[in-house]
XYZ file of C-alpha atoms in Angstrom:
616
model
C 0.000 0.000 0.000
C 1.258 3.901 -0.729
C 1.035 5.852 2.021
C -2.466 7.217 1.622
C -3.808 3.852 1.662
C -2.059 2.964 4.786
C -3.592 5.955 6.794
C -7.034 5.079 5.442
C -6.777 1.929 6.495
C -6.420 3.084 10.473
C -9.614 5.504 10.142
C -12.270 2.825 10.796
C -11.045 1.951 14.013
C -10.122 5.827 14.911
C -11.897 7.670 18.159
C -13.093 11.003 17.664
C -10.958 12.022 20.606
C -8.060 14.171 21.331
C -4.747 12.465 20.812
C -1.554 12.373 19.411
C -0.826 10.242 16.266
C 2.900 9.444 14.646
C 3.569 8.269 10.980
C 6.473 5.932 10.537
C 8.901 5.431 7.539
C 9.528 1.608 6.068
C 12.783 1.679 8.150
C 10.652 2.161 11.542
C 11.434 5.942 12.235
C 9.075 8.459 13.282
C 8.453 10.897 10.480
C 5.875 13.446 12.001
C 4.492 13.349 15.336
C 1.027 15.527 15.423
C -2.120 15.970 17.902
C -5.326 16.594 16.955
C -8.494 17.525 19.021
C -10.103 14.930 16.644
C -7.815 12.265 15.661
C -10.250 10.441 13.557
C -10.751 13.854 10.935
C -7.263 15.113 11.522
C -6.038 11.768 10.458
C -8.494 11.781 7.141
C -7.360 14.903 5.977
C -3.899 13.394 5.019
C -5.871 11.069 2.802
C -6.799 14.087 0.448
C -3.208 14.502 -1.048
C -4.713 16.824 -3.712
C -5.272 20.039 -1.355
C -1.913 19.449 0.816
C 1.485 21.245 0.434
C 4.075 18.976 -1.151
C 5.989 18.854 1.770
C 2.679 17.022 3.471
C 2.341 15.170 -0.084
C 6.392 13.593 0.570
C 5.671 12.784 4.019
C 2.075 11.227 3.412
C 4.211 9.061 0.577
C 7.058 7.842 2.715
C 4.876 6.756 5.534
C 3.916 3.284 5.834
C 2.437 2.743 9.726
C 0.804 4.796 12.097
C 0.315 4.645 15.838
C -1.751 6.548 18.168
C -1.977 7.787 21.925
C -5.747 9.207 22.800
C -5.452 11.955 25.325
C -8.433 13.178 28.105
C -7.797 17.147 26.351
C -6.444 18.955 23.240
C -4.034 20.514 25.760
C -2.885 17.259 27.318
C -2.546 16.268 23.796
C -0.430 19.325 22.638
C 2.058 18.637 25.530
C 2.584 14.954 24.326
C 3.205 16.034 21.288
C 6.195 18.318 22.465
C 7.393 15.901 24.737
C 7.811 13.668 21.513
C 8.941 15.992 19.174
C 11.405 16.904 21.407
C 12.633 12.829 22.124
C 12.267 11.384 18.834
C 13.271 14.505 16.529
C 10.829 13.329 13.569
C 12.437 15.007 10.368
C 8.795 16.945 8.949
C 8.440 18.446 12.464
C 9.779 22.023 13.672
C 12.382 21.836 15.675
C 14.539 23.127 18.266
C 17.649 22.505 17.362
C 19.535 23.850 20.381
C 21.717 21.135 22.363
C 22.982 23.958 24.763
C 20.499 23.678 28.581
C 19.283 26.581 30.303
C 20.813 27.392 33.449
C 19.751 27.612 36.989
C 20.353 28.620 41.035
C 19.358 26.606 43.605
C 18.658 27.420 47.111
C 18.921 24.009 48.643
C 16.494 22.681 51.343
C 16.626 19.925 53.759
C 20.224 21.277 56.105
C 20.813 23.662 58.643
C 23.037 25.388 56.604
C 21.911 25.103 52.638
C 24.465 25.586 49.401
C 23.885 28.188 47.101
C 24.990 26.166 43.670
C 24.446 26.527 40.163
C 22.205 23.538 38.214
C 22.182 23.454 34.490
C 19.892 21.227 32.500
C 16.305 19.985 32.836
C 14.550 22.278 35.417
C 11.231 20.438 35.582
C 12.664 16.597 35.872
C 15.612 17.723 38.168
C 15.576 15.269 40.949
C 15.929 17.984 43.935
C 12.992 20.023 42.169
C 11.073 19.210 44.919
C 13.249 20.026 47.901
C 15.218 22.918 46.282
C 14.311 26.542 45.672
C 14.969 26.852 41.480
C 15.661 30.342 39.884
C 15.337 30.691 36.362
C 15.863 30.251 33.780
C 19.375 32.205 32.891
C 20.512 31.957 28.991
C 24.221 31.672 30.106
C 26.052 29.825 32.348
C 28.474 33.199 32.758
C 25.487 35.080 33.915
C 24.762 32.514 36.254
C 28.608 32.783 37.204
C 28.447 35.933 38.152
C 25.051 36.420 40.222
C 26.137 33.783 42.515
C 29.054 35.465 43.244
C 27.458 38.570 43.628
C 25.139 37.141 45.925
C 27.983 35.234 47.734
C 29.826 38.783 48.754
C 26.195 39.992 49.637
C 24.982 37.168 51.761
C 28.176 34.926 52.731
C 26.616 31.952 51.763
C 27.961 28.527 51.354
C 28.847 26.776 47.797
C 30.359 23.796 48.694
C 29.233 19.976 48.744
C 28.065 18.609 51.679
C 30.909 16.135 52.049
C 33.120 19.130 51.665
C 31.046 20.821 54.630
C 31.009 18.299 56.886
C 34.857 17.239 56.938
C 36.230 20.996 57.277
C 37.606 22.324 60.648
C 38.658 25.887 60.022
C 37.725 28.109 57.221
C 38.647 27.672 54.164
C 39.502 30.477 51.226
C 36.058 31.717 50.121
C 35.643 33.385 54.197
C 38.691 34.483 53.972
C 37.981 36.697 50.680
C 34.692 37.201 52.692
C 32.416 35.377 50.659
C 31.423 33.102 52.830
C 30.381 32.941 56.586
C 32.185 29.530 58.032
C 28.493 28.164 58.548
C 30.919 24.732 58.737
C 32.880 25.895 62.111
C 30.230 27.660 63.665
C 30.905 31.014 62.756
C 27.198 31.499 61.981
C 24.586 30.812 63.913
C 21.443 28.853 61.961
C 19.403 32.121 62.603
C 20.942 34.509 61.496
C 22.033 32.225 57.919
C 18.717 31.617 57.533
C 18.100 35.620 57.410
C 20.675 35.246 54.734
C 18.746 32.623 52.872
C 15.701 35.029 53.135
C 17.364 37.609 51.499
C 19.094 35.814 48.574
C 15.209 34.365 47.739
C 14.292 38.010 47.911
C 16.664 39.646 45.596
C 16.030 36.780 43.059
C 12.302 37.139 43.084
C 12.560 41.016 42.762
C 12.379 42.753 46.019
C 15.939 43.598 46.236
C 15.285 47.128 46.549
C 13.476 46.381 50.622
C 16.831 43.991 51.102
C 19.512 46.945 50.243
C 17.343 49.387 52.446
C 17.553 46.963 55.267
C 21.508 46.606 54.847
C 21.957 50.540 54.236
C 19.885 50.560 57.851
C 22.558 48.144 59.583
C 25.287 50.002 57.974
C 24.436 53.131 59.706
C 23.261 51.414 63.101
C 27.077 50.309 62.961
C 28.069 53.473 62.417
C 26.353 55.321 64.941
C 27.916 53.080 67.124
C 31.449 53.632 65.957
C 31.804 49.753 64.498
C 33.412 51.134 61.337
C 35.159 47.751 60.301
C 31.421 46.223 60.830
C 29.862 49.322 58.964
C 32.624 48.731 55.919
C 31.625 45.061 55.862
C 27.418 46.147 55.479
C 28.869 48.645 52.871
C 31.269 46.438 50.892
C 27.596 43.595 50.676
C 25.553 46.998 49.549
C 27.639 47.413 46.731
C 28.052 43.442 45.603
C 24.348 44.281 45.266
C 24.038 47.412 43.797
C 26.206 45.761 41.302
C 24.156 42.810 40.674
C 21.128 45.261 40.278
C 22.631 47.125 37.412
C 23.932 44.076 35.476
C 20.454 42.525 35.402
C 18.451 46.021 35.018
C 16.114 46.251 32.163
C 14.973 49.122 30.641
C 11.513 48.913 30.233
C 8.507 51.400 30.351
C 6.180 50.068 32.835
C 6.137 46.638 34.767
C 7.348 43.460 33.243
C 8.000 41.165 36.524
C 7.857 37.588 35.080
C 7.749 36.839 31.685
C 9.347 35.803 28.587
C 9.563 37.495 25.389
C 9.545 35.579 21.781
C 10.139 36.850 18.540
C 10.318 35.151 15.139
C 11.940 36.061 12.242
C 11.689 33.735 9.095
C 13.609 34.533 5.877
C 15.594 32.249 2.786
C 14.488 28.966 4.069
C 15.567 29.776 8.008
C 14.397 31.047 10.894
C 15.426 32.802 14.540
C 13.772 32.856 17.552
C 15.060 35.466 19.966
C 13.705 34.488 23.584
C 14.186 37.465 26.499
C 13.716 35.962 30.305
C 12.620 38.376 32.551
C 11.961 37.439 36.119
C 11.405 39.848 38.858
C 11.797 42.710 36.538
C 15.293 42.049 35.741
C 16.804 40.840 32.561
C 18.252 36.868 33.390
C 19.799 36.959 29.329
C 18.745 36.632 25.797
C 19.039 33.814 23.206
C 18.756 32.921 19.808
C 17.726 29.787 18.314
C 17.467 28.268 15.085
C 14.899 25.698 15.123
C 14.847 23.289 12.133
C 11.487 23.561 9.319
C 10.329 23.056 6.064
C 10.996 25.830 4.115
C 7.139 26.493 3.758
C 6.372 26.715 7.501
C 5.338 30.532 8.385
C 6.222 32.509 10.641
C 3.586 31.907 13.746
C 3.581 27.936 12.865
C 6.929 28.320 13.738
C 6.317 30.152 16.732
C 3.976 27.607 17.940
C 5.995 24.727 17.290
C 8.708 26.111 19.317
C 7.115 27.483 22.145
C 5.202 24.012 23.341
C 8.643 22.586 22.485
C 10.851 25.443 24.883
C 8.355 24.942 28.035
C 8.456 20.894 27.675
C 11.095 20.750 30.493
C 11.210 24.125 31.950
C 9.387 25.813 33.643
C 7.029 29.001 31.889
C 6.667 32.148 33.852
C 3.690 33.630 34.430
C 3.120 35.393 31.080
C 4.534 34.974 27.666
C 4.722 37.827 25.423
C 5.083 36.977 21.614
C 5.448 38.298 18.529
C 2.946 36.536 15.990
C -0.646 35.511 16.883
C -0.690 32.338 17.057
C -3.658 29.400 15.237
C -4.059 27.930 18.788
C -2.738 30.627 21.127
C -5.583 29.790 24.150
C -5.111 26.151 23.349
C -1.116 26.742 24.313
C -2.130 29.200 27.285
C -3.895 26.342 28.351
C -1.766 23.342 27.868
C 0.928 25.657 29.691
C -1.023 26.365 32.924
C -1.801 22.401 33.110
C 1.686 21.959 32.908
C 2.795 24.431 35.133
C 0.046 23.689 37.918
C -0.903 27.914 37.561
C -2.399 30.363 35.216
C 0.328 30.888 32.262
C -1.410 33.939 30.028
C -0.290 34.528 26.221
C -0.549 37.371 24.702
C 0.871 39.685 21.356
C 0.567 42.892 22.593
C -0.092 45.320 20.135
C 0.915 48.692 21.393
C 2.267 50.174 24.905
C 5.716 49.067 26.812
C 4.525 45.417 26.079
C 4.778 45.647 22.336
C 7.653 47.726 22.157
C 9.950 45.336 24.384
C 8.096 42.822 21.541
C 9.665 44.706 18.614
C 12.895 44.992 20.454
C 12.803 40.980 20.223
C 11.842 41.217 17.025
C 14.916 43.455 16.029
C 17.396 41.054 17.974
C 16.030 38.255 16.056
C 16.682 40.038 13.187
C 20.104 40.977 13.562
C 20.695 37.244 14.610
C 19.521 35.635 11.665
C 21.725 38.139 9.722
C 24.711 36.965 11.254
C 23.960 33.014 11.117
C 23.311 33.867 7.744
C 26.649 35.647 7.202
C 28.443 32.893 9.216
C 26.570 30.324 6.707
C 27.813 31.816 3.808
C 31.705 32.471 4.652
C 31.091 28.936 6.040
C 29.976 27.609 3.050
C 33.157 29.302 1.276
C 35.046 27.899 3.102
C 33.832 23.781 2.236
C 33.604 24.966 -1.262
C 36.896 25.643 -0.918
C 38.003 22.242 1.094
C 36.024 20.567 -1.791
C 38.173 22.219 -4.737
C 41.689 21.225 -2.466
C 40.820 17.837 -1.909
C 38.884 17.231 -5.102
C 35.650 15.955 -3.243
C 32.573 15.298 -5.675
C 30.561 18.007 -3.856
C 30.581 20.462 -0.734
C 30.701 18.403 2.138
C 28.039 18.007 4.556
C 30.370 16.496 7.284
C 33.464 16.673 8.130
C 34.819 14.321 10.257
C 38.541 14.826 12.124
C 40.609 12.219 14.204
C 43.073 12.670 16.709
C 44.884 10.424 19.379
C 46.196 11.759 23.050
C 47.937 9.894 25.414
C 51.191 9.827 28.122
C 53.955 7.545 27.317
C 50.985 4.849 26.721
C 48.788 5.470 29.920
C 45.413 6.949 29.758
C 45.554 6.387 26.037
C 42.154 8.094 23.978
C 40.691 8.976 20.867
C 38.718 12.173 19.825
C 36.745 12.695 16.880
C 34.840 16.255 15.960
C 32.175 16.908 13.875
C 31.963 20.250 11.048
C 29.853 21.203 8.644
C 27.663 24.414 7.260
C 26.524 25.201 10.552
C 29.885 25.229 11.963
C 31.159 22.610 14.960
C 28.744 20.403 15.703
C 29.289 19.308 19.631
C 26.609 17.181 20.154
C 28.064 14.584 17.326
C 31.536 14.719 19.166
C 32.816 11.485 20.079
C 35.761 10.091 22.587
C 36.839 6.584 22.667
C 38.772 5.410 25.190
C 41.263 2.651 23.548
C 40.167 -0.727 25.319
C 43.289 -3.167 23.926
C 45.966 -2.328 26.651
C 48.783 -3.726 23.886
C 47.897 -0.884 21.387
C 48.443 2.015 24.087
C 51.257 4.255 23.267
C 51.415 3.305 19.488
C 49.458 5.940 17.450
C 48.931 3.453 13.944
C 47.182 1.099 16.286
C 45.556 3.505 18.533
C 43.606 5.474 15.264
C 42.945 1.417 13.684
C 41.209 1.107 17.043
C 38.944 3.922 17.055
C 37.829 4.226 13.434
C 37.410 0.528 12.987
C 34.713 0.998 16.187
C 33.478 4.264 14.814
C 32.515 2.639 10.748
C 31.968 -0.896 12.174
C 29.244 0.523 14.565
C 27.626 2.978 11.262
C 27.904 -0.342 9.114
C 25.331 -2.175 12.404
C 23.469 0.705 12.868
C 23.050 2.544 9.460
C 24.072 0.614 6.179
C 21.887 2.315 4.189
C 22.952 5.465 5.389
C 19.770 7.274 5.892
C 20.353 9.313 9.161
C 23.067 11.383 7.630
C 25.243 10.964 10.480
C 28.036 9.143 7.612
C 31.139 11.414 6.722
C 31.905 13.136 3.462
C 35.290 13.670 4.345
C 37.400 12.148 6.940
C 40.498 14.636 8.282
C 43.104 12.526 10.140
C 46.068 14.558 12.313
C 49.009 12.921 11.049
C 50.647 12.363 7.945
C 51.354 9.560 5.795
C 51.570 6.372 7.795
C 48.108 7.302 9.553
C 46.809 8.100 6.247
C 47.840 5.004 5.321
C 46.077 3.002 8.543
C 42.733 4.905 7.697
C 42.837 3.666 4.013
C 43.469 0.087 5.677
C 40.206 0.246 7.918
C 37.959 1.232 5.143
C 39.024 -1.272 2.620
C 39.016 -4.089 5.571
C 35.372 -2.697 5.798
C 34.225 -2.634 2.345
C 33.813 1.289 2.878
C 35.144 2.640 -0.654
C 32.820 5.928 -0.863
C 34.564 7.974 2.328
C 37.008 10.826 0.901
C 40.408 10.698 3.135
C 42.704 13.196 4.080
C 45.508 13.763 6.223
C 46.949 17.133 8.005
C 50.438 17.047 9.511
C 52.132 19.849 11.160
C 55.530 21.549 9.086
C 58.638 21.264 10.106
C 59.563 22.333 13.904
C 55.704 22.098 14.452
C 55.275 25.008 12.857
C 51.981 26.372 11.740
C 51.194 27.430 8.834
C 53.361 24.854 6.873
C 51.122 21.825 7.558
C 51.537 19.147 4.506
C 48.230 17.636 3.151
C 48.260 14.258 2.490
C 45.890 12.164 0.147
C 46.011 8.265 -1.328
C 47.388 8.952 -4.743
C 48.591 12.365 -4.834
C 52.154 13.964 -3.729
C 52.231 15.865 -0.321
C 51.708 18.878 -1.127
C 51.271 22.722 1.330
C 49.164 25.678 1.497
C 49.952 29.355 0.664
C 50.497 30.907 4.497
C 47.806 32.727 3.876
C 44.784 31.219 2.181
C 41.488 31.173 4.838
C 41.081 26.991 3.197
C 44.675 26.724 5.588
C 43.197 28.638 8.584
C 40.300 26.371 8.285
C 41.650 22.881 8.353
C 43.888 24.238 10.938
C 40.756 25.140 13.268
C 39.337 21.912 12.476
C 43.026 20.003 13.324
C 43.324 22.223 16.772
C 39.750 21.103 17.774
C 40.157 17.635 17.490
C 43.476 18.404 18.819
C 41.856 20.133 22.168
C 39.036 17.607 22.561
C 41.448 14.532 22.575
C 43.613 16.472 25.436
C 40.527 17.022 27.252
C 39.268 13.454 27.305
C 43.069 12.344 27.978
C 43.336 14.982 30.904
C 39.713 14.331 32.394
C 40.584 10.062 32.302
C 44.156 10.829 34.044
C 41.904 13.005 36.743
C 39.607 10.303 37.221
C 41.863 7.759 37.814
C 43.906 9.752 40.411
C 41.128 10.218 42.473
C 40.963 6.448 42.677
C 42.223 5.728 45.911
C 43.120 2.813 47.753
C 40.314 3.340 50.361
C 37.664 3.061 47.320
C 35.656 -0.035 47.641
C 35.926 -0.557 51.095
C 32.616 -1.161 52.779
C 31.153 2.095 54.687
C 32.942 4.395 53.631
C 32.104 6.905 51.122
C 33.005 10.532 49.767
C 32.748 11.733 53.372
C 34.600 8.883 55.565
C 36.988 8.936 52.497
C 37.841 12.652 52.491
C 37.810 12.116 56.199
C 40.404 9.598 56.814
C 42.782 11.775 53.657
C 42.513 14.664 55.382
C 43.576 13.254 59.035
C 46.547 10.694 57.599
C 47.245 12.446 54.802
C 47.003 9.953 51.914
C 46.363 6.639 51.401
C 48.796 4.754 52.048
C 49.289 6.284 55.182
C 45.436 5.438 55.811
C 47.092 1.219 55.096
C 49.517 1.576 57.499
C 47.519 3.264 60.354
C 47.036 1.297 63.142
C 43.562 0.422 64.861
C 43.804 2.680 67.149
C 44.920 5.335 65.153
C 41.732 5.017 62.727
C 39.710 5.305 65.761
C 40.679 8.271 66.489
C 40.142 9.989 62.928
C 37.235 12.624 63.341
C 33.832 10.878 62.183
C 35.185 7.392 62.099
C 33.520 4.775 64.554
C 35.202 1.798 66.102
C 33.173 -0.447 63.688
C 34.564 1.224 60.791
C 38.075 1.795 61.581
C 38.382 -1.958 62.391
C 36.562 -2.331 58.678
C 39.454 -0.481 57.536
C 42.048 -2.030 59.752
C 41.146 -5.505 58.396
C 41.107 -4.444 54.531
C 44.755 -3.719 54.788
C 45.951 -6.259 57.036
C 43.388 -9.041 56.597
């Protein structure tokens, strides 16, 4: 059956309910994930090919199964539906295509003396949600950076772990640069840091203004009384604050205490949505994104799309101000408040303060799209110019590069990076650690290793290559010999389609006289100057970076692998306790029973646990 008979064939035993329905390719993946307040006509419609756009026409043809999820409400159903756009990223849907989280600050509940820390990712799903106090959402992690320690000179609250807390016995750096009150030696009383607390939650939900008149009045009681070193200390907090305030000011006609601002802008085939968070009146960042559509999608369908998509794991303010009218704006004002668990309003202002923070959106998004579209096009130059050098059939799509990293043999791993139009592509960055100890230290069988897992694993997973996750060209730091090893893997393989290419650095290391290597052509080297050079060099120095990072984060691992790891009882806090009494490990083995004993927070029980797994 085509794809039209297929969905026909589901309507006869279709509810007229709300729901969400998928459509699924012959290879089993999603295509389009949709919800419908009727499922039984929304369905139909598809089978009326004549009136759709073609883009609906290709995805009615490639489908060839269906399945279906009934919902109690259109709104339960439109938050199922971003929940699985979002997890199976169906091709013919709009998407986000943003990898980067949101950040956060947490209060923490549940001690006498609770961390101020910084949580980035899911807000909604975040397992201390329900115990923690969560701020946000900030667009940058620097922004976050910088508030906490704002509020740390303000308030002299605590960042570290609780193992951390619990095993100190004097102060430790961040009270000494007074940012910090020793809540851990009992140079605070629980009182008077839970006054702290109280003002932290009220400067981040706005009423910062009654918290810097309250310190301005302590300032001047310690004045009056002639406790200048005490006044300086209230004075030195008023301006950590003062300072916070005018980084996060907005200028803004009128009140705007919690809410976000989107604006769209859709031109050539792309789109940007600029997103502004306001909370409490005060600006927590801006960011762009680039969702992925079909090139026939307007404007507010793209709006919609990615506003049920943004609010599927965090959590919407009270008011969202956007710049299109949307098809089903109540319907998403509605789904939002059920997920939220309060009243979430929508509106497109049209005039006033409102609208004109709107257009300011609207400008940003603007200006953004004209810069990813500049980047795209010097981008694009730039493969069209790696295609001409290494005589590729076309512009590549992806770029793969490979790079080894390791210490005379030990903590021996593999990086690859991802580039393409859209510049570095993280999220498709890979590290293999190399698992055949006789290979460590010898770079030929180190890079055999890692691409013979990386096609071997493509050939299981993707033969047919559909997913577009397969290299045009494959950029390999080293010169001949690991040129060479590459061409080895693929022909082993039966991969004969996969351009090759190899980068090593000039004589002395030197940059800029790199010698490009390719099976059968002579080395050959780059004018100093041409941007293709600068290029592949940015694309050698990432893969270079990434495989020192993955080297450097496995050597850190493994050094905080201690000889007291594994023992029963003891864990990060009996650990750090007995290093920080004996000094190291091994000093921890030869201790004596008595001696463990008297380590601060170890019981008899568990020294003699100790005692026995060193000397039986």
């Amino acid at each position: 059956m085509d794809g039209s008979d297929v969905i026909r064939s589901h309507l006869p035993t279709l509810p007229a309910t709300p729901g969400v329905y998928r459509m699924i390719g012959a290879d089993g993946g999603i295509l389009y994930v949709g919800k419908a307040k009727n499922l039984k006509r929304r369905v139909a419609s598809y089978t009326r090919t004549e009136g759709l756009p073609n883009r609906t026409r290709r995805m009615v043809a490639l489908t060839r199964s269906m399945e279906f999820v009934t919902t109690h409400t259109e709104a339960e159903a439109l938050l199922l539906e971003a929940n699985l756009i979002r997890t199976l990223r169906p091709p013919f849907n709009v998407l986000v295509k943003d990898d980067r989280s949101f950040s956060y600050i947490v209060l923490g509940q549940g001690h006498a003396f609770p961390r101020l820390m910084h949580h980035r990712g899911t807000a909604r799903r975040y397992g201390e949600a329900r115990r923690n106090d969560l701020f946000g959402p900030y667009a940058s992690p620097a922004l976050v950076g910088m508030t906490i320690a704002a509020l740390q000179r303000a308030f002299l609250l605590r960042t570290c772990d609780d193992a951390t807390f619990t095993s100190r016995t004097r102060p430790c750096l961040q009270h000494q640069i007074k940012r910090c009150s020793a809540p851990c030696v009992g140079r605070v009383t629980e009182e008077d840091y839970a006054a702290q607390m109280r003002g932290v939650r009220d400067v981040l939900n706005g009423r910062s203004a009654a918290v810097q008149a309250e310190f301005a009045r302590h300032m001047m009681d310690c004045s009056d009384r002639l406790a200048y070193e005490d006044a300086a200390r209230w004075r030195d907090r008023i301006r950590a604050l003062t300072a916070l305030q005018s980084r996060q000011d907005i200028n803004l006609e009128g009140s705007l205490e919690d809410a976000d601002v989107l604006a769209v802008h859709a031109e050539g085939g792309t789109a940007c949505v600029q997103v502004f968070f306001v909370r409490g009146g005060r600006n927590q960042g801006t960011r762009a994104f680039f969702p992925r559509h079909d090139r026939d999608e307007d404007e507010a369908a793209i709006l919609a799309a990615f506003t049920a998509q943004l609010y599927e794991d965090t959590p919407p303010p009270h008011r969202l101000l956007l710049s299109h009218d949307l098809p089903d704006r109540a319907l998403l004002g509605e789904a939002l408040t059920l997920a939220a668990g309060r009243r979430v309003e929508v509106e497109v202002p049209q005039r006033g303060p409102k609208r004109r923070i709107v257009e300011h959106a609207l400008t940003n998004a603007r200006e953004a799209h004209g810069r990813r579209m500049a980047e795209r096009s010097a981008q694009a130059k730039l493969l069209a110019g790696v295609a001409r050098l290494f005589g590729l059939p076309g512009i590549p799509a992806r770029i793969e590069v490979y790079d080894n990293s390791h210490i005379q043999g030990a903590f021996p791993v593999g990086a690859m990076i991802v580039a393409g139009p859209e510049g570095f592509q993280r999220n498709a960055y890979r590290r293999f650690h190399i698992k055949d100890p006789a290979v460590a230290g010898d770079d030929y069988a180190m890079l055999r290793e890692v691409l013979t897992r990386r096609f071997g694993r493509a050939l299981r997973e993707d033969p047919d290559r559909r997913n577009g996750l397969w290299p045009d060209l494959v950029l390999i730091d080293g010169g001949l010999g690991q040129l060479n090893v590459a061409r080895t893997v693929l022909a082993d393989l039966g991969i004969e389609d996969v351009d090759l290419a190899a980068i090593a650095k000039g004589p002395d290391r030197d940059a800029g006289r790199e010698r490009f290597f390719l099976p059968g052509r002579e080395p050959f080297q780059l004018a100093p100057n041409d941007p293709v050079l600068y290029f592949l060099q940015r694309l050698r120095d990432e893969a270079h970076k990434t495989a020192i990072d993955s080297h450097r984060a496995r050597r850190t691992k493994a050094m905080e692998h201690t000889r007291i790891d594994g023992i029963p009882g003891i864990g990060p806090a009996r650990k750090k306790a007995l290093l920080h009494h004996f000094g190291s490990s091994t000093a921890v083995a030869a201790a004596g029973l008595k001696d463990l004993e008297a380590a601060p927070g170890i019981s008899a029980t568990v020294a003699r646990r100790v005692y026995e797994h060193f000397h039986g």
